[in-house]
Short mmCIF file of C-alpha atoms in Angstrom, two decimals:
data_model
loop_
_atom_site.label_atom_id
_atom_site.label_comp_id
_atom_site.label_asym_id
_atom_site.label_seq_id
_atom_site.Cartn_x
_atom_site.Cartn_y
_atom_site.Cartn_z
CA UNK A 1 -0.07 -8.58 24.94
CA UNK A 2 2.84 -6.62 23.47
CA UNK A 3 3.57 -3.61 25.72
CA UNK A 4 2.90 -0.14 24.31
CA UNK A 5 4.82 2.95 25.38
CA UNK A 6 3.85 6.47 24.33
CA UNK A 7 5.18 10.00 24.32
CA UNK A 8 2.90 12.99 23.81
CA UNK A 9 5.96 15.05 22.88
CA UNK A 10 9.23 14.14 21.21
CA UNK A 11 11.77 12.71 23.66
CA UNK A 12 15.44 13.59 23.32
CA UNK A 13 17.71 11.19 21.51
CA UNK A 14 19.41 10.33 24.80
CA UNK A 15 16.07 9.60 26.48
CA UNK A 16 14.94 7.36 23.65
CA UNK A 17 18.30 5.61 23.52
CA UNK A 18 18.27 4.90 27.27
CA UNK A 19 14.67 3.66 27.06
CA UNK A 20 15.54 1.18 24.31
CA UNK A 21 18.52 -0.10 26.29
CA UNK A 22 16.31 -0.65 29.35
CA UNK A 23 13.39 -2.20 27.40
CA UNK A 24 14.77 -4.84 25.05
CA UNK A 25 11.56 -6.89 24.85
CA UNK A 26 8.99 -6.81 22.02
CA UNK A 27 7.10 -3.51 22.13
CA UNK A 28 5.34 -0.68 20.34
CA UNK A 29 6.59 2.88 20.72
CA UNK A 30 4.22 5.77 19.99
CA UNK A 31 5.45 9.32 19.46
CA UNK A 32 2.87 12.05 18.86
CA UNK A 33 3.76 14.61 16.21
CA UNK A 34 3.48 18.27 17.06
CA UNK A 35 1.39 19.79 14.27
CA UNK A 36 3.58 19.88 11.15
CA UNK A 37 6.88 20.30 12.96
CA UNK A 38 9.32 17.76 11.54
CA UNK A 39 10.64 15.65 14.45
CA UNK A 40 14.44 15.87 14.41
CA UNK A 41 17.07 14.98 16.99
CA UNK A 42 20.35 16.56 17.93
CA UNK A 43 23.27 14.41 18.90
CA UNK A 44 24.34 14.95 22.50
CA UNK A 45 27.94 15.91 23.18
CA UNK A 46 30.24 12.90 23.27
CA UNK A 47 27.54 10.78 21.60
CA UNK A 48 28.15 7.04 21.66
CA UNK A 49 28.28 4.91 18.53
CA UNK A 50 24.89 3.42 19.43
CA UNK A 51 23.38 6.90 19.72
CA UNK A 52 24.81 7.85 16.33
CA UNK A 53 23.33 4.68 14.85
CA UNK A 54 19.97 5.43 16.49
CA UNK A 55 19.96 8.90 14.92
CA UNK A 56 20.67 7.39 11.50
CA UNK A 57 17.84 4.89 12.00
CA UNK A 58 15.49 7.72 12.96
CA UNK A 59 16.44 9.77 9.92
CA UNK A 60 15.86 6.78 7.65
CA UNK A 61 12.50 6.02 9.29
CA UNK A 62 11.25 9.60 8.86
CA UNK A 63 12.44 9.96 5.27
CA UNK A 64 8.81 9.63 4.10
CA UNK A 65 7.09 11.03 7.21
CA UNK A 66 3.51 12.26 6.70
CA UNK A 67 1.53 14.54 8.98
CA UNK A 68 -1.93 13.64 7.66
CA UNK A 69 -1.76 9.89 8.26
CA UNK A 70 -0.44 7.31 10.69
CA UNK A 71 3.20 6.41 10.13
CA UNK A 72 3.61 2.72 10.98
CA UNK A 73 7.31 1.88 10.94
CA UNK A 74 7.56 -1.89 11.35
CA UNK A 75 10.77 -3.37 12.81
CA UNK A 76 12.29 0.05 13.35
CA UNK A 77 14.58 -1.39 16.00
CA UNK A 78 14.96 -5.01 17.12
CA UNK A 79 11.67 -6.07 18.74
CA UNK A 80 10.33 -2.53 18.23
CA UNK A 81 7.60 -1.10 15.99
CA UNK A 82 7.49 2.69 15.87
CA UNK A 83 4.28 4.70 15.42
CA UNK A 84 4.50 8.40 14.57
CA UNK A 85 1.00 9.78 14.93
CA UNK A 86 -0.51 13.14 13.97
CA UNK A 87 -2.19 14.95 16.83
CA UNK A 88 -5.75 13.98 15.83
CA UNK A 89 -4.82 10.29 15.52
CA UNK A 90 -3.19 10.28 18.95
CA UNK A 91 -6.65 10.97 20.38
CA UNK A 92 -8.05 7.77 18.83
CA UNK A 93 -5.57 5.10 19.84
CA UNK A 94 -8.38 2.55 20.23
CA UNK A 95 -8.55 2.48 16.43
CA UNK A 96 -5.11 0.85 16.35
CA UNK A 97 -4.63 -0.85 19.72
CA UNK A 98 -7.22 -3.17 21.21
CA UNK A 99 -6.57 -2.12 24.81
CA UNK A 100 -5.44 1.52 24.73
CA UNK A 101 -6.06 1.79 28.46
CA UNK A 102 -2.95 -0.34 28.97
CA UNK A 103 -0.67 2.09 27.14
CA UNK A 104 2.18 3.21 29.39
CA UNK A 105 2.62 6.93 28.90
CA UNK A 106 6.11 8.33 29.36
CA UNK A 107 4.69 11.86 29.42
CA UNK A 108 1.31 13.31 30.32
CA UNK A 109 -1.24 11.22 28.43
CA UNK A 110 -3.24 12.45 25.47
CA UNK A 111 -7.01 12.53 26.22
CA UNK A 112 -8.83 9.88 24.19
CA UNK A 113 -11.99 10.32 22.11
CA UNK A 114 -13.95 7.11 21.45
CA UNK A 115 -17.39 8.56 20.69
CA UNK A 116 -17.70 7.67 16.99
CA UNK A 117 -20.27 4.97 16.28
CA UNK A 118 -20.37 2.66 13.27
CA UNK A 119 -23.18 1.15 11.27
CA UNK A 120 -23.61 -2.58 11.74
CA UNK A 121 -22.14 -3.43 8.32
CA UNK A 122 -19.07 -1.35 9.13
CA UNK A 123 -18.15 -3.13 12.37
CA UNK A 124 -15.31 -5.61 12.19
CA UNK A 125 -16.12 -9.20 13.07
CA UNK A 126 -14.67 -10.63 16.26
CA UNK A 127 -11.75 -12.89 15.37
CA UNK A 128 -11.18 -15.24 18.28
CA UNK A 129 -9.59 -18.05 16.26
CA UNK A 130 -5.80 -18.21 16.17
CA UNK A 131 -4.73 -18.66 12.54
CA UNK A 132 -3.47 -22.22 12.05
CA UNK A 133 -2.86 -22.10 8.32
CA UNK A 134 -3.96 -19.14 6.22
CA UNK A 135 -4.84 -19.76 2.59
CA UNK A 136 -4.04 -16.92 0.21
CA UNK A 137 -5.42 -17.03 -3.33
CA UNK A 138 -3.18 -15.10 -5.71
CA UNK A 139 0.56 -14.33 -5.78
CA UNK A 140 0.79 -10.78 -7.07
CA UNK A 141 2.00 -7.87 -4.95
CA UNK A 142 -1.15 -7.99 -2.76
CA UNK A 143 -1.01 -11.73 -2.15
CA UNK A 144 2.75 -11.82 -1.57
CA UNK A 145 2.68 -8.85 0.80
CA UNK A 146 -0.24 -10.34 2.75
CA UNK A 147 1.59 -13.67 3.05
CA UNK A 148 4.72 -11.87 4.22
CA UNK A 149 2.90 -9.83 6.87
CA UNK A 150 1.14 -12.92 8.21
CA UNK A 151 4.37 -14.90 8.24
CA UNK A 152 6.12 -12.10 10.11
CA UNK A 153 3.44 -12.43 12.80
CA UNK A 154 4.06 -16.14 13.12
CA UNK A 155 1.23 -17.53 10.99
CA UNK A 156 1.72 -20.44 8.60
CA UNK A 157 0.64 -19.49 5.08
CA UNK A 158 -0.14 -21.39 1.88
CA UNK A 159 -0.22 -19.26 -1.28
CA UNK A 160 -2.10 -20.67 -4.27
CA UNK A 161 -1.23 -19.17 -7.67
CA UNK A 162 -2.82 -20.40 -10.89
CA UNK A 163 0.06 -19.29 -13.14
CA UNK A 164 3.37 -21.07 -13.60
CA UNK A 165 5.21 -18.19 -11.94
CA UNK A 166 4.29 -15.43 -9.49
CA UNK A 167 3.65 -11.80 -10.48
CA UNK A 168 2.39 -12.61 -13.97
CA UNK A 169 -0.63 -10.28 -14.06
CA UNK A 170 -0.86 -6.69 -12.83
CA UNK A 171 2.41 -7.09 -10.88
CA UNK A 172 4.33 -8.30 -13.92
CA UNK A 173 5.70 -5.06 -15.37
CA UNK A 174 9.45 -4.89 -15.70
CA UNK A 175 9.56 -1.59 -13.85
CA UNK A 176 6.97 0.29 -11.85
CA UNK A 177 7.06 3.62 -10.04
CA UNK A 178 6.62 4.20 -6.32
CA UNK A 179 5.33 7.62 -5.38
CA UNK A 180 2.00 9.08 -4.31
CA UNK A 181 -0.07 10.77 -6.98
CA UNK A 182 -2.26 12.57 -4.48
CA UNK A 183 -4.88 15.27 -4.29
CA UNK A 184 -4.09 18.55 -2.55
CA UNK A 185 -7.08 17.82 -0.29
CA UNK A 186 -7.12 15.47 2.69
CA UNK A 187 -9.15 12.72 1.07
CA UNK A 188 -9.17 9.07 2.12
CA UNK A 189 -7.21 8.18 -0.99
CA UNK A 190 -4.59 10.84 -0.25
CA UNK A 191 -4.24 9.59 3.33
CA UNK A 192 -3.87 5.98 2.18
CA UNK A 193 -1.40 6.80 -0.60
CA UNK A 194 0.83 8.88 1.66
CA UNK A 195 0.86 6.29 4.44
CA UNK A 196 1.35 3.42 1.99
CA UNK A 197 4.06 5.22 0.03
CA UNK A 198 6.25 5.48 3.11
CA UNK A 199 5.46 1.93 4.19
CA UNK A 200 6.50 0.42 0.85
CA UNK A 201 9.58 2.65 0.64
CA UNK A 202 10.78 1.34 4.02
CA UNK A 203 9.90 -2.22 3.02
CA UNK A 204 12.10 -1.93 -0.07
CA UNK A 205 14.99 -0.69 2.01
CA UNK A 206 14.55 -3.60 4.40
CA UNK A 207 14.25 -6.27 1.69
CA UNK A 208 16.90 -4.90 -0.70
CA UNK A 209 19.38 -2.66 1.13
CA UNK A 210 21.77 -3.07 -1.81
CA UNK A 211 19.11 -1.66 -4.21
CA UNK A 212 19.83 -4.17 -6.97
CA UNK A 213 16.19 -4.41 -8.12
CA UNK A 214 15.08 -0.85 -7.35
CA UNK A 215 16.44 2.63 -7.57
CA UNK A 216 15.89 5.48 -5.12
CA UNK A 217 16.78 8.28 -7.52
CA UNK A 218 13.42 10.05 -7.24
CA UNK A 219 10.60 10.80 -9.67
CA UNK A 220 9.94 14.02 -11.58
CA UNK A 221 6.20 14.37 -12.12
CA UNK A 222 5.72 16.86 -14.94
CA UNK A 223 3.03 19.47 -15.38
CA UNK A 224 1.79 17.95 -18.61
CA UNK A 225 -1.58 19.76 -18.74
CA UNK A 226 -3.50 22.58 -17.04
CA UNK A 227 -5.20 20.30 -14.51
CA UNK A 228 -1.94 18.71 -13.44
CA UNK A 229 -0.26 22.09 -13.22
CA UNK A 230 -2.97 23.40 -10.92
CA UNK A 231 -2.85 20.29 -8.72
CA UNK A 232 0.92 20.36 -8.39
CA UNK A 233 0.89 24.08 -7.59
CA UNK A 234 -1.53 23.44 -4.73
CA UNK A 235 0.58 20.57 -3.47
CA UNK A 236 3.67 22.76 -3.55
CA UNK A 237 1.96 25.11 -1.09
CA UNK A 238 2.19 22.37 1.56
CA UNK A 239 5.67 23.47 2.55
CA UNK A 240 5.73 21.05 5.51
CA UNK A 241 6.06 18.28 2.91
CA UNK A 242 9.22 19.60 1.31
CA UNK A 243 10.99 16.43 2.48
CA UNK A 244 8.60 14.43 0.24
CA UNK A 245 8.25 16.65 -2.82
CA UNK A 246 9.19 20.09 -4.01
CA UNK A 247 8.38 22.21 -7.08
CA UNK A 248 11.05 22.32 -9.77
CA UNK A 249 11.45 24.47 -12.84
CA UNK A 250 12.17 22.97 -16.24
CA UNK A 251 15.84 23.80 -15.79
CA UNK A 252 15.93 22.19 -12.36
CA UNK A 253 14.07 19.14 -13.68
CA UNK A 254 16.64 18.86 -16.47
CA UNK A 255 19.50 18.95 -14.01
CA UNK A 256 17.88 16.27 -11.83
CA UNK A 257 16.95 14.01 -14.74
CA UNK A 258 20.22 14.36 -16.63
CA UNK A 259 18.44 15.14 -19.93
CA UNK A 260 16.62 18.25 -21.22
CA UNK A 261 13.10 18.63 -19.79
CA UNK A 262 10.67 21.16 -21.23
CA UNK A 263 8.12 21.32 -18.39
CA UNK A 264 8.26 22.20 -14.73
CA UNK A 265 6.67 19.95 -12.13
CA UNK A 266 7.12 18.27 -8.75
CA UNK A 267 10.19 16.29 -7.74
CA UNK A 268 9.44 13.39 -5.40
CA UNK A 269 12.95 13.01 -4.04
CA UNK A 270 12.16 9.80 -2.12
CA UNK A 271 10.38 8.26 -5.11
CA UNK A 272 11.68 5.04 -6.59
CA UNK A 273 11.41 2.67 -9.52
CA UNK A 274 11.36 -1.06 -8.84
CA UNK A 275 11.04 -4.44 -10.49
CA UNK A 276 7.72 -5.75 -9.08
CA UNK A 277 8.33 -9.48 -9.79
CA UNK A 278 11.56 -9.36 -7.78
CA UNK A 279 9.75 -7.75 -4.87
CA UNK A 280 6.98 -10.37 -5.00
CA UNK A 281 9.49 -13.22 -5.00
CA UNK A 282 11.40 -11.71 -2.06
CA UNK A 283 8.22 -11.30 -0.01
CA UNK A 284 7.42 -14.99 -0.51
CA UNK A 285 10.86 -16.14 0.69
CA UNK A 286 9.84 -16.79 4.29
CA UNK A 287 10.03 -20.03 6.26
CA UNK A 288 6.34 -19.72 7.20
CA UNK A 289 5.20 -19.45 3.56
CA UNK A 290 4.56 -22.34 1.19
CA UNK A 291 3.96 -21.38 -2.44
CA UNK A 292 1.92 -23.55 -4.81
CA UNK A 293 2.11 -22.40 -8.44
CA UNK A 294 0.02 -23.80 -11.29
CA UNK A 295 -2.70 -24.25 -8.69
CA UNK A 296 -6.10 -22.87 -9.71
CA UNK A 297 -8.84 -22.58 -7.06
CA UNK A 298 -11.89 -24.27 -8.56
CA UNK A 299 -14.24 -24.69 -5.61
CA UNK A 300 -14.07 -22.92 -2.24
CA UNK A 301 -16.26 -23.60 0.79
CA UNK A 302 -16.31 -23.50 4.59
CA UNK A 303 -17.03 -26.83 6.27
CA UNK A 304 -18.09 -25.32 9.60
CA UNK A 305 -14.57 -25.34 10.99
CA UNK A 306 -12.10 -24.64 8.18
CA UNK A 307 -11.91 -23.27 4.66
CA UNK A 308 -11.37 -25.82 1.91
CA UNK A 309 -10.10 -25.09 -1.58
CA UNK A 310 -10.44 -27.72 -4.26
CA UNK A 311 -7.87 -27.12 -6.99
CA UNK A 312 -6.42 -28.91 -9.98
CA UNK A 313 -3.63 -30.01 -7.62
CA UNK A 314 -5.72 -31.35 -4.79
CA UNK A 315 -7.43 -29.92 -1.73
CA UNK A 316 -6.05 -27.29 0.64
CA UNK A 317 -7.37 -26.60 4.14
CA UNK A 318 -6.95 -23.46 6.23
CA UNK A 319 -8.47 -21.74 9.25
CA UNK A 320 -8.55 -18.40 7.37
CA UNK A 321 -8.65 -17.39 3.72
CA UNK A 322 -7.60 -14.18 1.92
CA UNK A 323 -8.55 -13.42 -1.67
CA UNK A 324 -5.86 -11.46 -3.54
CA UNK A 325 -6.92 -12.39 -7.05
CA UNK A 326 -7.04 -8.95 -8.68
CA UNK A 327 -8.49 -9.07 -12.18
CA UNK A 328 -9.33 -12.76 -11.64
CA UNK A 329 -11.89 -11.85 -8.97
CA UNK A 330 -14.81 -12.40 -11.33
CA UNK A 331 -13.70 -15.99 -12.01
CA UNK A 332 -12.92 -16.82 -8.37
CA UNK A 333 -15.51 -18.32 -6.02
CA UNK A 334 -16.70 -16.15 -3.08
CA UNK A 335 -14.93 -12.91 -4.12
CA UNK A 336 -16.65 -13.18 -7.52
CA UNK A 337 -19.90 -12.17 -5.78
CA UNK A 338 -18.50 -8.65 -5.27
CA UNK A 339 -18.61 -6.05 -8.08
CA UNK A 340 -15.33 -4.83 -9.56
CA UNK A 341 -14.09 -2.98 -12.61
CA UNK A 342 -11.23 -3.99 -14.90
CA UNK A 343 -8.73 -1.78 -16.70
CA UNK A 344 -6.41 -3.13 -19.34
CA UNK A 345 -2.83 -1.86 -19.26
CA UNK A 346 0.20 -2.46 -21.44
CA UNK A 347 3.77 -1.31 -20.91
CA UNK A 348 6.63 -1.36 -23.41
CA UNK A 349 10.32 -2.14 -22.99
CA UNK A 350 13.16 -0.72 -25.07
CA UNK A 351 16.90 -1.41 -25.12
CA UNK A 352 18.82 1.52 -23.68
CA UNK A 353 20.98 3.66 -25.93
CA UNK A 354 24.02 5.77 -25.14
CA UNK A 355 21.74 8.81 -25.02
CA UNK A 356 18.95 7.24 -22.95
CA UNK A 357 21.41 6.02 -20.32
CA UNK A 358 21.79 9.67 -19.29
CA UNK A 359 18.31 9.51 -17.71
CA UNK A 360 18.97 9.57 -13.97
CA UNK A 361 15.45 9.65 -12.53
CA UNK A 362 12.03 8.39 -13.53
CA UNK A 363 9.74 10.74 -15.44
CA UNK A 364 5.97 10.74 -14.97
CA UNK A 365 3.13 12.61 -16.61
CA UNK A 366 0.32 11.17 -18.69
CA UNK A 367 2.72 8.21 -19.03
CA UNK A 368 6.05 7.28 -17.46
CA UNK A 369 9.53 6.00 -18.20
CA UNK A 370 12.11 4.59 -15.80
CA UNK A 371 15.88 4.84 -15.86
CA UNK A 372 17.54 1.85 -17.49
CA UNK A 373 17.70 -1.39 -15.52
CA UNK A 374 19.71 -4.28 -16.90
CA UNK A 375 20.11 -2.34 -20.12
CA UNK A 376 16.41 -1.64 -20.73
CA UNK A 377 13.80 1.05 -20.09
CA UNK A 378 10.16 0.36 -19.23
CA UNK A 379 7.63 2.94 -20.40
CA UNK A 380 3.87 3.35 -20.81
CA UNK A 381 1.24 2.50 -19.79
CA UNK A 382 -2.14 2.30 -21.49
CA UNK A 383 -5.43 2.52 -19.59
CA UNK A 384 -8.46 0.94 -21.26
CA UNK A 385 -11.57 0.63 -19.11
CA UNK A 386 -13.71 -2.51 -19.17
CA UNK A 387 -11.26 -4.42 -21.34
CA UNK A 388 -10.36 -7.81 -19.83
CA UNK A 389 -7.84 -8.88 -22.47
CA UNK A 390 -4.21 -9.42 -21.50
CA UNK A 391 -3.04 -10.16 -25.04
CA UNK A 392 -0.20 -8.11 -26.50
CA UNK A 393 -1.38 -5.43 -28.95
CA UNK A 394 0.81 -3.63 -31.45
CA UNK A 395 -1.61 -0.70 -31.40
CA UNK A 396 -1.03 -0.24 -27.66
CA UNK A 397 2.72 -0.45 -28.17
CA UNK A 398 2.47 2.32 -30.76
CA UNK A 399 0.32 4.33 -28.36
CA UNK A 400 2.97 4.02 -25.66
CA UNK A 401 5.50 5.42 -28.12
CA UNK A 402 3.22 8.36 -28.88
CA UNK A 403 2.80 9.06 -25.17
CA UNK A 404 6.57 8.90 -24.72
CA UNK A 405 6.94 11.53 -27.42
CA UNK A 406 4.66 13.80 -25.40
CA UNK A 407 6.50 13.02 -22.17
CA UNK A 408 9.98 13.57 -23.57
CA UNK A 409 10.72 13.90 -27.31
CA UNK A 410 14.44 13.30 -26.78
CA UNK A 411 13.91 9.90 -25.20
CA UNK A 412 11.34 9.08 -27.85
CA UNK A 413 13.83 9.79 -30.61
CA UNK A 414 16.53 7.77 -28.82
CA UNK A 415 14.37 4.71 -28.18
CA UNK A 416 11.59 4.58 -30.75
CA UNK A 417 13.35 5.63 -33.92
CA UNK A 418 15.80 2.73 -33.61
CA UNK A 419 13.10 0.31 -34.84
CA UNK A 420 13.28 -1.80 -31.73
CA UNK A 421 11.29 -5.05 -31.50
CA UNK A 422 7.97 -4.99 -29.70
CA UNK A 423 8.46 -6.03 -26.10
CA UNK A 424 6.69 -5.41 -22.81
CA UNK A 425 3.85 -6.66 -20.66
CA UNK A 426 0.08 -6.57 -20.97
CA UNK A 427 -2.23 -7.26 -18.04
CA UNK A 428 -5.58 -6.34 -16.53
CA UNK A 429 -5.85 -4.22 -13.40
CA UNK A 430 -8.69 -4.57 -10.91
CA UNK A 431 -10.36 -1.43 -9.57
CA UNK A 432 -13.44 -0.38 -7.61
CA UNK A 433 -16.10 2.22 -8.40
CA UNK A 434 -14.49 4.81 -6.11
CA UNK A 435 -10.88 3.88 -7.07
CA UNK A 436 -10.07 2.80 -3.52
CA UNK A 437 -8.80 -0.70 -2.73
CA UNK A 438 -11.10 -3.36 -1.32
CA UNK A 439 -9.57 -4.60 1.91
CA UNK A 440 -10.93 -6.34 4.98
CA UNK A 441 -13.34 -9.00 6.19
CA UNK A 442 -15.92 -10.29 3.70
CA UNK A 443 -19.62 -10.27 4.36
CA UNK A 444 -21.88 -13.06 3.11
CA UNK A 445 -23.31 -11.33 0.04
CA UNK A 446 -26.61 -13.23 -0.11
CA UNK A 447 -27.23 -12.76 3.61
CA UNK A 448 -26.31 -9.07 3.45
CA UNK A 449 -28.85 -8.48 0.68
CA UNK A 450 -31.49 -9.93 2.98
CA UNK A 451 -30.42 -8.16 6.20
CA UNK A 452 -29.95 -4.75 4.57
CA UNK A 453 -32.76 -4.92 1.99
CA UNK A 454 -34.50 -1.83 3.42
CA UNK A 455 -31.54 0.31 2.39
CA UNK A 456 -33.08 0.15 -1.09
CA UNK A 457 -35.94 2.27 0.29
CA UNK A 458 -33.89 4.50 2.57
CA UNK A 459 -30.11 4.35 2.77
CA UNK A 460 -30.28 5.87 6.26
CA UNK A 461 -32.66 3.23 7.60
CA UNK A 462 -31.49 2.11 11.03
CA UNK A 463 -30.52 -1.55 11.00
CA UNK A 464 -28.69 -2.84 14.05
CA UNK A 465 -28.56 -6.50 13.04
CA UNK A 466 -24.94 -7.70 13.19
CA UNK A 467 -23.39 -8.00 9.76
CA UNK A 468 -23.47 -11.59 8.49
CA UNK A 469 -19.77 -12.12 7.86
CA UNK A 470 -18.24 -15.15 6.24
CA UNK A 471 -16.12 -16.93 8.88
CA UNK A 472 -12.50 -15.76 8.78
CA UNK A 473 -12.60 -14.66 5.12
CA UNK A 474 -10.76 -11.55 3.93
CA UNK A 475 -9.60 -9.79 0.79
CA UNK A 476 -6.80 -7.46 -0.32
CA UNK A 477 -7.61 -6.45 -3.88
CA UNK A 478 -8.66 -3.73 -6.37
CA UNK A 479 -5.52 -1.60 -6.07
CA UNK A 480 -5.74 -0.49 -9.70
CA UNK A 481 -2.47 1.07 -10.83
CA UNK A 482 -1.57 2.10 -7.26
CA UNK A 483 -0.78 -1.31 -5.79
CA UNK A 484 2.92 -0.67 -5.19
CA UNK A 485 1.96 2.13 -2.80
CA UNK A 486 -1.17 0.66 -1.23
CA UNK A 487 -1.03 -3.16 -1.26
CA UNK A 488 1.79 -3.70 1.31
CA UNK A 489 0.23 -1.40 3.93
CA UNK A 490 -3.19 -2.97 3.36
CA UNK A 491 -1.53 -6.36 3.74
CA UNK A 492 -0.27 -5.29 7.15
CA UNK A 493 -3.83 -4.30 8.07
CA UNK A 494 -5.25 -7.68 6.99
CA UNK A 495 -2.56 -9.55 8.90
CA UNK A 496 -3.25 -7.45 11.99
CA UNK A 497 -6.99 -8.20 11.82
CA UNK A 498 -6.33 -11.93 11.47
CA UNK A 499 -3.62 -12.16 14.13
CA UNK A 500 -5.11 -9.68 16.60
CA UNK A 501 -2.13 -7.33 16.52
CA UNK A 502 -2.01 -3.53 16.28
CA UNK A 503 -3.80 -2.23 13.17
CA UNK A 504 -1.97 0.34 11.01
CA UNK A 505 -5.04 1.82 9.25
CA UNK A 506 -7.22 4.44 10.89
CA UNK A 507 -10.93 3.74 11.22
CA UNK A 508 -11.51 6.30 8.47
CA UNK A 509 -9.35 4.30 6.10
CA UNK A 510 -10.74 0.94 7.18
CA UNK A 511 -14.22 2.13 6.23
CA UNK A 512 -13.00 3.70 3.01
CA UNK A 513 -11.67 0.31 1.84
CA UNK A 514 -14.31 -1.87 3.55
CA UNK A 515 -15.44 -4.61 1.10
CA UNK A 516 -19.02 -4.42 2.37
CA UNK A 517 -19.39 -0.92 0.92
CA UNK A 518 -19.62 -2.48 -2.53
CA UNK A 519 -22.67 -4.56 -1.61
CA UNK A 520 -24.37 -1.78 0.34
CA UNK A 521 -23.96 0.50 -2.68
CA UNK A 522 -25.59 -2.12 -4.90
CA UNK A 523 -28.51 -2.44 -2.50
CA UNK A 524 -29.00 1.32 -2.24
CA UNK A 525 -28.97 1.78 -6.01
CA UNK A 526 -30.92 -1.40 -6.79
CA UNK A 527 -28.09 -3.13 -8.60
CA UNK A 528 -26.94 -6.73 -8.73
#
């Protein structure tokens, strides 16, 4: 078991530096946050070069620190994962570490609270099988991130993608935005978005330190209507998050963006734009990952020992399987038994002009536009519920132009009035009824309908029968338009469940994204 060391209060930089020098083996380090006090270090007098570097690493790691969620900072130092936990989470370390009693406290320990009980369908299955070869169906951002996280933990992974290239569906936009469009309230979605936002931001820095396929110039989210204005005003009251976002006037927004802006809003100074296909390809470049494109899963079954996938390119065998098929869920065996929603989206791409090149940061409102990358801007996107078509539509392209005019008339005049050819990407997003991802171990749908049938009469009926899970089957899907922020962190959670390592999601979040909730809801409301 990887050793775990914990501090109830922030150590000094010198103390942490000396500890790392003395403990150069693989380990987890936990530091408990003190309310909303931002944890900063001071350099000691005559600081060494290694202490200076450690301070820089700490500052980079806490760039997207959140106080209302667990901060899981993977590979913070060689052989070291860092966990920055809010006070309430530090009292529930069993939710993340399988044997919290073995944690070695460097200060007085934090009393633990393990009293919460779960319903039988909420309890995770026991995974006692070491992953030999994990099969992942789908090579979008969710599938690639899941493969990467498993590979990082030493598992061998085979990724099956039906298309000729990866990232062709919901992850295929030329540019996407990374920030957290959150509620001012501490909802499960807010907690997940904040934690995932920081996780992806650090992942980008690790994968692309030269920033050639992403830009960390921030995002100005504009107050484009009364509802958005009210939400952003409430968020701005959370002054302990000024390192994440701050209110800006129209004049300040104009100065940040480099072009005239008519509205005020919030500036997410750590926000970024990125090219999702490049990120997907980079995640799949691991020695433990084998990618099979043009490989469509046609029949999937468990033979009592392993999962088998019959495809147009032969049969694949794995000890575990993860479904990351997004909008293709309905056409994919096993995961197709779960209910999902689809949302069509189309983005547009325009060649940059001398005027549009002045845009220095991404703009977001009812739509978005990114700064130019490789001489082009990406803008949009449309949202059409229950439309499963990924064909290009001129009407949607026109609609994106109209939305751009509302977002920023100057950019609209620069880009749209030049009669540019229609170009962009159309795809279908996968979503759930509560707009939270669907992540975790999969129950056997037919067996669950039998075991939990009495929920149709009384949703509070006590049923203690263990949930009938499919053996070693998982999913990471239904991220909607938020996958850049949520899919990588959820991938780390899936990999942790499969490999038996520390789990980054709190129990609250694990239940919020639990796939079984979809079937239980159907039973309660008498749906199929």
